XYZ file of C-alpha atoms in Angstrom:
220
model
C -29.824 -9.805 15.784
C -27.826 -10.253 12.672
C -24.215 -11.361 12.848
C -21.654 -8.635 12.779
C -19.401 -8.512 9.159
C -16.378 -9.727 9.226
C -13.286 -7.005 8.362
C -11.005 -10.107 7.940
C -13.236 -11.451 5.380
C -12.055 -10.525 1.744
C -15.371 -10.435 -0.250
C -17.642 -8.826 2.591
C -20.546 -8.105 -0.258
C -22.024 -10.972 -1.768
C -22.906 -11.465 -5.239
C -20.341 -8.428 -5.350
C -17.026 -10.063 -6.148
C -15.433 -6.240 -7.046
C -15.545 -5.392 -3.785
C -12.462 -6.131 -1.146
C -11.757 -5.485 2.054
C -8.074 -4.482 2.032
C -6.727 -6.027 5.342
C -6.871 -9.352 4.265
C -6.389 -8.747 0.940
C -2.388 -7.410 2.224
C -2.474 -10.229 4.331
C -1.733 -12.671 1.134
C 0.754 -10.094 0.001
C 3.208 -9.760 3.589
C 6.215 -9.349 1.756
C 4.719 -5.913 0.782
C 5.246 -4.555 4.861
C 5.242 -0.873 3.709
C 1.378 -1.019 2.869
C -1.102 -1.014 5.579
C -4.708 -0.564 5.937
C -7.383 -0.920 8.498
C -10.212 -2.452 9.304
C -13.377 -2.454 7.041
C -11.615 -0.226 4.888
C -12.727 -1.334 1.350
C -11.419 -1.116 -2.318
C -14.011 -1.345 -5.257
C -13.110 -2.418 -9.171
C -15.463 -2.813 -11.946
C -13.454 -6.074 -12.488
C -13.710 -8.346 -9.632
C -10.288 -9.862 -11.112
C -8.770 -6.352 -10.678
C -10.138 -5.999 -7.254
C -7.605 -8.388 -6.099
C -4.758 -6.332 -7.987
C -4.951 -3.407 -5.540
C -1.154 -3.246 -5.009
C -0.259 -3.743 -8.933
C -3.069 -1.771 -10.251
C -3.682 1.263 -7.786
C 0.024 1.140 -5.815
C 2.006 2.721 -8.337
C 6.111 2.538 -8.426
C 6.151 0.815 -4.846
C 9.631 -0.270 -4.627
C 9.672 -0.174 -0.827
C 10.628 3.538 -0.498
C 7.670 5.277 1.940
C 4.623 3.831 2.911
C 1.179 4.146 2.377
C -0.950 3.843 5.753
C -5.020 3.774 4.658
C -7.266 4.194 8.089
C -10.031 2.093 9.392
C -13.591 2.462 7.283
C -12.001 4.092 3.859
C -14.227 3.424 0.929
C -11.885 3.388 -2.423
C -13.569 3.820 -5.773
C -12.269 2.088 -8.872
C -8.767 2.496 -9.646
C -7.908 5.491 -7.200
C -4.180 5.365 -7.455
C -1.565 5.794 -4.776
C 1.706 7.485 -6.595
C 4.850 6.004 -4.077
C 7.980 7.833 -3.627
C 9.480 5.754 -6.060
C 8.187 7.261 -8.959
C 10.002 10.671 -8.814
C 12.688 11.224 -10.776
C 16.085 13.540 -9.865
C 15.611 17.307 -10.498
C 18.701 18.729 -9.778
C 20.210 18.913 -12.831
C 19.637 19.822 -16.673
C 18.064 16.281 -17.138
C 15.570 13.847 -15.379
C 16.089 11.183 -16.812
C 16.743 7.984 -15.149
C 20.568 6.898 -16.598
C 21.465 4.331 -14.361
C 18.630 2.186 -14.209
C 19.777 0.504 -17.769
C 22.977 -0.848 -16.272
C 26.320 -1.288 -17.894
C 28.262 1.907 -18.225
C 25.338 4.317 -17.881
C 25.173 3.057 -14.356
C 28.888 3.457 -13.778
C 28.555 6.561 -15.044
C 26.953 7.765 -11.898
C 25.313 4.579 -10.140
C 22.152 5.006 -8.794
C 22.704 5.519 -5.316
C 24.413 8.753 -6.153
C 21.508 9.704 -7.673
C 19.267 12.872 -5.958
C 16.376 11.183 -5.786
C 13.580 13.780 -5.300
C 11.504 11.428 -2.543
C 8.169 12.285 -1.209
C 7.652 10.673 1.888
C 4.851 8.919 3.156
C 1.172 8.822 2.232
C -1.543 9.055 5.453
C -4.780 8.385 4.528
C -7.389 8.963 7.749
C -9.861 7.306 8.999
C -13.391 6.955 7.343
C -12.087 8.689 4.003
C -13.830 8.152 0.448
C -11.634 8.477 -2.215
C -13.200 8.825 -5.796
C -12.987 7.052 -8.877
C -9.299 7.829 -10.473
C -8.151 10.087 -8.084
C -4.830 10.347 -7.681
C -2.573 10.687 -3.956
C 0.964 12.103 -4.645
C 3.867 11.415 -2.155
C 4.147 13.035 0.887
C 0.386 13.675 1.131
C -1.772 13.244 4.114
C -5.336 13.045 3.959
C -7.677 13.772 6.860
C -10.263 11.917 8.757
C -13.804 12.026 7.185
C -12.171 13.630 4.053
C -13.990 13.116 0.178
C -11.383 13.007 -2.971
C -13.426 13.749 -6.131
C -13.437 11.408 -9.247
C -9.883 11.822 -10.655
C -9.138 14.439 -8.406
C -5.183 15.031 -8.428
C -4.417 15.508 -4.398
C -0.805 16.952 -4.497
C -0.975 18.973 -0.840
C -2.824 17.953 2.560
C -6.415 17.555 2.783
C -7.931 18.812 6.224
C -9.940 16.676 7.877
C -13.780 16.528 6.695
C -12.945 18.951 3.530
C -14.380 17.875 0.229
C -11.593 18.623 -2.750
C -11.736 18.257 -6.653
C -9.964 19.516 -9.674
C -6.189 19.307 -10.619
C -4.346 20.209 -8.482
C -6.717 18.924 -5.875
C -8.658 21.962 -3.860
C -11.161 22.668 -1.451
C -14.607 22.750 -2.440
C -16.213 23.028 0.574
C -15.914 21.811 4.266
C -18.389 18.920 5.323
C -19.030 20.384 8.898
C -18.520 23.934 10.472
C -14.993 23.915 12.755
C -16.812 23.619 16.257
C -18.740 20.356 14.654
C -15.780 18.977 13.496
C -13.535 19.276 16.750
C -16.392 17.643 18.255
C -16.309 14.960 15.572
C -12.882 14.236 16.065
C -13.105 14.210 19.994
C -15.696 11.006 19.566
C -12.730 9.398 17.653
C -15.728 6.785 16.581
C -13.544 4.818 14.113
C -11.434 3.495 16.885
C -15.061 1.931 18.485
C -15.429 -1.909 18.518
C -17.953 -3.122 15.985
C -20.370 -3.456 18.176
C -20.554 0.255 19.094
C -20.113 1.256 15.851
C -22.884 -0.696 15.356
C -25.239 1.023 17.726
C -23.583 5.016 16.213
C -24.984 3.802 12.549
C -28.189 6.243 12.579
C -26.077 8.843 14.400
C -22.874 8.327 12.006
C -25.517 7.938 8.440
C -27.922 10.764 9.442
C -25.115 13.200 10.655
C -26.189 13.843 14.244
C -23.301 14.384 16.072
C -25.137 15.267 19.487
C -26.400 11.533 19.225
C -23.090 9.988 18.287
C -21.789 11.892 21.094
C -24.686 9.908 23.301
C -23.506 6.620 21.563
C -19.757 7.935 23.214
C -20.739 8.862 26.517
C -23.484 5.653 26.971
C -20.666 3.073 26.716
């Protein structure tokens, strides 16, 4: 039997340099401690040199505020962006722009603490999500498990789990499965499997049989 891949393993495709896995790819970066993703999760870029800029190119305005949490076995298209908390601006009053962050007496003006910062919160993307090419995730957002993000897609609101959205703002197209499939779905809780059960669930997970991914669940 072949060997199992490797999630730890930052090029898992080879002869496809483009593609990354992202937990080992934020393993070089642990000073960033506010972005996590799990296993076999995977970013793609059309340059394999961009591939490896996942937090500069796709992480937008992280300046530690928030975090984004990506689940295990996410497939990211090229340059699907994550917008972090730090990019909003202050709404409260007649103007939005950002005074303080030129220094000198703009800042003592009102220094930027004192600022009402609109925030966002925290960004949850599920387990076994694909996000599209140029998509966009706003603050605050959660995305659910087995959720697709069309190409450039602007996902301002929660996505339920296993609904397809599209368009700007981000909507529902369609669900993936009926609501008794996905409960059931969500009861296997595959993603959380060890590799080698996953392994064993591929037909069931690939041809969408949930009776025999339920099998796979109750046979080990």
């Amino acid at each position: 039997m072949s060997a199992t891949p490797d999630p730890d393993t930052l090029h898992p495709i080879p002869g496809s340099p483009g593609v990354v896995f992202l937990r080992p790819l934020l393993a070089r970066h642990p000073q960033v401690a506010n972005v996590t993703a799990g296993a076999f999760s995977y970013y793609h870029d059309d340059d394999p040199e961009a591939a490896l800029r996942f937090l500069e190119l796709c992480v937008r305005y992280n300046y530690g505020e928030g975090r984004l949490s990506i689940g295990r076995w996410c497939a990211i298209a090229h340059r699907a962006t994550f917008l972090m908390p730090g990019a909003n601006h202050a709404m409260a009053g007649p103007s939005t722009y950002p005074f303080g962050i030129l220094g000198g007496a703009f800042a003592d003006a009102l220094p930027l603490p004192d600022y009402p910062w609109r925030g966002g919160g925290d960004i949850t993307i599920g387990h076994d999500v694909w996000l599209g090419t140029e998509c966009l995730v706003l603050p605050g957002v959660t995305i659910g498990h087995g959720a697709v993000v069309g190409a450039r897609a602007v996902v301002a609101k929660d996505v339920p789990p296993y609904a397809v959205v599209a368009g700007n703002p981000a909507r529902v197209v369609r669900m993936r499965f009926d609501e008794a499939t996905i409960a059931r779905l969500l009861a296997t809780g595959w993603w959380d499997w060890p590799a080698e059960r996953v392994i064993r669930a591929i037909p069931a997970l690939v041809k969408g049989d949930v009776a025999a991914l339920e099998d796979v669940a109750r046979a080990t």
